[in-house]
Short mmCIF file of N, CA and C in Angstrom, two decimals:
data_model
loop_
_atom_site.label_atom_id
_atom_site.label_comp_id
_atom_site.label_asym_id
_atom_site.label_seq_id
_atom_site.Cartn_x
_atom_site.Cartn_y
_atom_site.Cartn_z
N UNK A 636 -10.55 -78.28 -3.51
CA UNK A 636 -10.05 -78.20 -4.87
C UNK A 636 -9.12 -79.39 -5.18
N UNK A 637 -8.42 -80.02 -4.06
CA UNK A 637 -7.59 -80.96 -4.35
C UNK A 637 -8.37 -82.33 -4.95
N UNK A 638 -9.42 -82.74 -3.96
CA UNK A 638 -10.01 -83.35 -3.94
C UNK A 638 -10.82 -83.81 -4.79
N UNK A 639 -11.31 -82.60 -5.92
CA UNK A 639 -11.93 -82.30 -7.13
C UNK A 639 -10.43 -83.02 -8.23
N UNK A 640 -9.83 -82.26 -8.18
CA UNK A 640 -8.77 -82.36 -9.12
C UNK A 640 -8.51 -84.06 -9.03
N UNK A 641 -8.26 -84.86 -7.60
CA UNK A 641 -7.71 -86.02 -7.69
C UNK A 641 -9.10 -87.48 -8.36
N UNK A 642 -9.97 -86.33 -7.79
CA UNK A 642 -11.35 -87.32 -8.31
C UNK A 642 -11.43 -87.27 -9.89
N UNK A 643 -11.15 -86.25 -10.21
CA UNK A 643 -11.21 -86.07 -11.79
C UNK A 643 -10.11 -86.96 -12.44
N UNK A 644 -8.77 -87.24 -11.20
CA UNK A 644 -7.61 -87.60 -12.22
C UNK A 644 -8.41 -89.50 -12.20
N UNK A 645 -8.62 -90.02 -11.51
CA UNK A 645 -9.30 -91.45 -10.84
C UNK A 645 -10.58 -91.63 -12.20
N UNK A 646 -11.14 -90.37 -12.29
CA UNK A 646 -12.33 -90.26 -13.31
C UNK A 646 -11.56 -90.76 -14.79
N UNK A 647 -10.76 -89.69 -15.16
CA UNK A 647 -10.20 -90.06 -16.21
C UNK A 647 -9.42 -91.48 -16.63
N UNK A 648 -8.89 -92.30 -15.50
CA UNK A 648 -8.53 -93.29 -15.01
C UNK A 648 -8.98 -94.48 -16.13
N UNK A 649 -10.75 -94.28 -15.03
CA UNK A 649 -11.53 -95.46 -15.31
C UNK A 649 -12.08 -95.44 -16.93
N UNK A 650 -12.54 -94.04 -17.19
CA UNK A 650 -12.53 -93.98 -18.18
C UNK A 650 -11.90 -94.55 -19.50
N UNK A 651 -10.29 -94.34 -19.38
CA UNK A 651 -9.69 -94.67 -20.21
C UNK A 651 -9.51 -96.12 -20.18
N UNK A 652 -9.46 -96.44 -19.16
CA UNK A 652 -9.71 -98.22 -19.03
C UNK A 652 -10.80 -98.88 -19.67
N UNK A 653 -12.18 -97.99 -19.29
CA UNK A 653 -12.95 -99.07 -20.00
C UNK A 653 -12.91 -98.65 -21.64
N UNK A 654 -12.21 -97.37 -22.03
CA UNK A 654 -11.66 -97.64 -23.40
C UNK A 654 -10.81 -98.29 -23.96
N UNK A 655 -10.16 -98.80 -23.34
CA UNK A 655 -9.20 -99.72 -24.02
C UNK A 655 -9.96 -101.05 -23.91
N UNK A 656 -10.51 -101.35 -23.19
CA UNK A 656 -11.20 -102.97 -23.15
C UNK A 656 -11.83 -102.67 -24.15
N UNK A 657 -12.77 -101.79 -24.67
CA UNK A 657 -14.22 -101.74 -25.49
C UNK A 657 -13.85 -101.52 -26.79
N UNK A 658 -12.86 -101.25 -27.27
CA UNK A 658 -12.66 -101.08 -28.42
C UNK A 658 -12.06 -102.02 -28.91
N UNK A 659 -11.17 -103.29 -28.64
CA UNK A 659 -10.64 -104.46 -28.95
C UNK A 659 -11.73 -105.13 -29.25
N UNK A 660 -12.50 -105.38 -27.92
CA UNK A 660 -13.74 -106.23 -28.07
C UNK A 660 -14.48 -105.63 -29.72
N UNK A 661 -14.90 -104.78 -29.83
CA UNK A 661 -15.67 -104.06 -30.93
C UNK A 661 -15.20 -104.39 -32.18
N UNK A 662 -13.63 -103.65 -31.97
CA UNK A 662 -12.93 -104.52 -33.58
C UNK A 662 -12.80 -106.05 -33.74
N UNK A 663 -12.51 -106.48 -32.78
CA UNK A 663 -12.76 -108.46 -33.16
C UNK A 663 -13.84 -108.32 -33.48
N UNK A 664 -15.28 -108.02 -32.58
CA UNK A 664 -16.76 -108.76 -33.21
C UNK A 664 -16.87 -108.03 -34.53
N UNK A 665 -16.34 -107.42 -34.81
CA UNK A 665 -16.92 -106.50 -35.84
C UNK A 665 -15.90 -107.61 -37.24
N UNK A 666 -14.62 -107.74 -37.13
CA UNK A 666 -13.88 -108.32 -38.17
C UNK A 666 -14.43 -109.77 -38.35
N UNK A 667 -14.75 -110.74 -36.90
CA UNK A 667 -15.64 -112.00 -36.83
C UNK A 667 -16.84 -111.35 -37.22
N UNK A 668 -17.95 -110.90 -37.62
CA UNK A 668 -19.03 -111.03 -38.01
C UNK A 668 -18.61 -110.65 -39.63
N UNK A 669 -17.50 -109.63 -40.20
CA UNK A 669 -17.42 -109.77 -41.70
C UNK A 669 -17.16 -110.96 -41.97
N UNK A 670 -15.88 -111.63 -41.12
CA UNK A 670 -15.54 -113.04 -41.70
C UNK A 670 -16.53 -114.10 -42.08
N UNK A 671 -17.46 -113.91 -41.37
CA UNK A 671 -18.99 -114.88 -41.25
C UNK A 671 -19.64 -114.87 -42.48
N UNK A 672 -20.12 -113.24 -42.69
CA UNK A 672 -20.65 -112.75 -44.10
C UNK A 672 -19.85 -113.05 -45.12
N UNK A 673 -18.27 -112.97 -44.81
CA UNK A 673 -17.87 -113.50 -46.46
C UNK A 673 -17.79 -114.87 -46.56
N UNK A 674 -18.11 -115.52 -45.79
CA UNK A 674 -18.12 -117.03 -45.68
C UNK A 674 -18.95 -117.63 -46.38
N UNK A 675 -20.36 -117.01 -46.03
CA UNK A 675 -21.75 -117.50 -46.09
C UNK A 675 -21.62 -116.77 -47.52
N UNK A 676 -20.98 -115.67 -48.19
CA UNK A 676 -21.72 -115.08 -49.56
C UNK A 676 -22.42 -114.02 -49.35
N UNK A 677 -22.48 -113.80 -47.95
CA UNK A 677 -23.48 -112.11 -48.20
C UNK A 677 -22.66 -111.12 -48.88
N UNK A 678 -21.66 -111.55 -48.45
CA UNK A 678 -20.41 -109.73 -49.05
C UNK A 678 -19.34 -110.37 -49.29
N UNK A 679 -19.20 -109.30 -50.90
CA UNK A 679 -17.94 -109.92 -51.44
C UNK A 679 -16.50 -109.81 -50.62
N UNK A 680 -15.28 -110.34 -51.01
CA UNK A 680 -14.12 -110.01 -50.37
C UNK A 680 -13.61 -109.21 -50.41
N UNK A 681 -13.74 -108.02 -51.42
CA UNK A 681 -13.46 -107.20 -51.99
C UNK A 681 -14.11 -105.62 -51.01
N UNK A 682 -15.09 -105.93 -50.51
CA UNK A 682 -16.00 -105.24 -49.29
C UNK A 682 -15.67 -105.32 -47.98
N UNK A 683 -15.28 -106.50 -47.99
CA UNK A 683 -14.51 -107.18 -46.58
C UNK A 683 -13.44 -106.83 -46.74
N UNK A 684 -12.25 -106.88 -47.29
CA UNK A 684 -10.98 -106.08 -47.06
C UNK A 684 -11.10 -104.79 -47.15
N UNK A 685 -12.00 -103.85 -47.80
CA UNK A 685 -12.19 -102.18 -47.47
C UNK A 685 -12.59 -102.08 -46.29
N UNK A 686 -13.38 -102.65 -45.36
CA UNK A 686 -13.78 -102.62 -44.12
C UNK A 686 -13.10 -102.90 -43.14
N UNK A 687 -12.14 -104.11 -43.17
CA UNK A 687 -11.29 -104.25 -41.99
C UNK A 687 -10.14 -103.36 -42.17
N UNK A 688 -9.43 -102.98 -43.76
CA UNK A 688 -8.74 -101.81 -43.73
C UNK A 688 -9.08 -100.70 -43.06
N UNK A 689 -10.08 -100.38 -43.32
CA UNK A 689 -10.39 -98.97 -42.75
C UNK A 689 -10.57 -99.56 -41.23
N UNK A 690 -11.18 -99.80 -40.92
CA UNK A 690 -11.23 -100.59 -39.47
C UNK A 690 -9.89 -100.22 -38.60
N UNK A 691 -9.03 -101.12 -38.75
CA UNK A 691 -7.35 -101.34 -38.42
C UNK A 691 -6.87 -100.16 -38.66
N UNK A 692 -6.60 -99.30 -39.73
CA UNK A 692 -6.06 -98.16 -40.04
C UNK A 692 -6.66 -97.07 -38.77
N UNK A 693 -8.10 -97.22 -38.73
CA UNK A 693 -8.44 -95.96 -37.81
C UNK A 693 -8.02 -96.11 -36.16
N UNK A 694 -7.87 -98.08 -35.94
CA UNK A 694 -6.95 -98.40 -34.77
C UNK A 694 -5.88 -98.03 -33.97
N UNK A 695 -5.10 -97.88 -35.02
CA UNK A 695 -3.53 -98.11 -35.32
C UNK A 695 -3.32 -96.84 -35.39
N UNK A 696 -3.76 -95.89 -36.22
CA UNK A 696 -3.38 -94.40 -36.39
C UNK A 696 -3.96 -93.55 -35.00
N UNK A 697 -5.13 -93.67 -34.66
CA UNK A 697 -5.60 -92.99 -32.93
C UNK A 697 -4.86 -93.67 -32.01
N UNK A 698 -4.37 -94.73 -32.13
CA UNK A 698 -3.39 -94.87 -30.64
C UNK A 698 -1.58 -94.24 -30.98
N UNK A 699 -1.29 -94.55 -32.34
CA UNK A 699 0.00 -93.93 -32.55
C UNK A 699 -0.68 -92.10 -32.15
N UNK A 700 -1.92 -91.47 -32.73
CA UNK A 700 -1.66 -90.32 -31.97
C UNK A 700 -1.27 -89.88 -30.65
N UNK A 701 -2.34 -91.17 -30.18
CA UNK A 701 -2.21 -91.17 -28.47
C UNK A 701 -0.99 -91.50 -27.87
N UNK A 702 -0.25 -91.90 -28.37
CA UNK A 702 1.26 -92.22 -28.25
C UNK A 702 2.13 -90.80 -28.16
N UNK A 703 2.11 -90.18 -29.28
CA UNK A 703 2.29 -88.84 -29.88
C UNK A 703 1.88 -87.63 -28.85
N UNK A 704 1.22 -87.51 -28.47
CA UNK A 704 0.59 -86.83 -27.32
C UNK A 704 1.05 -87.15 -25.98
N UNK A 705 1.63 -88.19 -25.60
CA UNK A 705 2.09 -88.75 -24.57
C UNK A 705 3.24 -88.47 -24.28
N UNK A 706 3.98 -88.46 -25.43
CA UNK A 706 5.59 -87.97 -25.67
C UNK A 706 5.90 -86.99 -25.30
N UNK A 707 5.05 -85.99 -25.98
CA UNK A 707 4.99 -84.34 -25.83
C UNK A 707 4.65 -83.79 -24.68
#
């Protein structure tokens, strides 16, 4: 049972590691490929700032939860 429990804690570990790498990566390519499109004229700016807003906001607010949860 220990053994279970410590593998699970190591599990959760890696897990959360490769979440934090994968989601930085995701929001840069994702904000560099709008920047591209509003460059070129595919999408207005006006599309491009609702998107990286919402983007950043959903960032910023799940790690302040995760913060929040950490405290407690």
């Amino acid at each position: 049972l220990k053994i279970i429990k410590r593998r699970r804690k190591i599990m959760d570990k890696i897990v959360e590691a490769i979440r934090s790498i994968v989601r930085p990566i995701i929001t840069l390519s994702l904000t560099a490929t709008l920047c591209y499109l509003v460059i070129i004229g595919k999408i207005e700016t006006q599309y491009f700032i609702g998107i990286v807003s919402t983007v950043i906001a959903f960032w910023f607010s799940e790690r302040n939860n995760k913060k929040e949860d950490e405290v407690k």
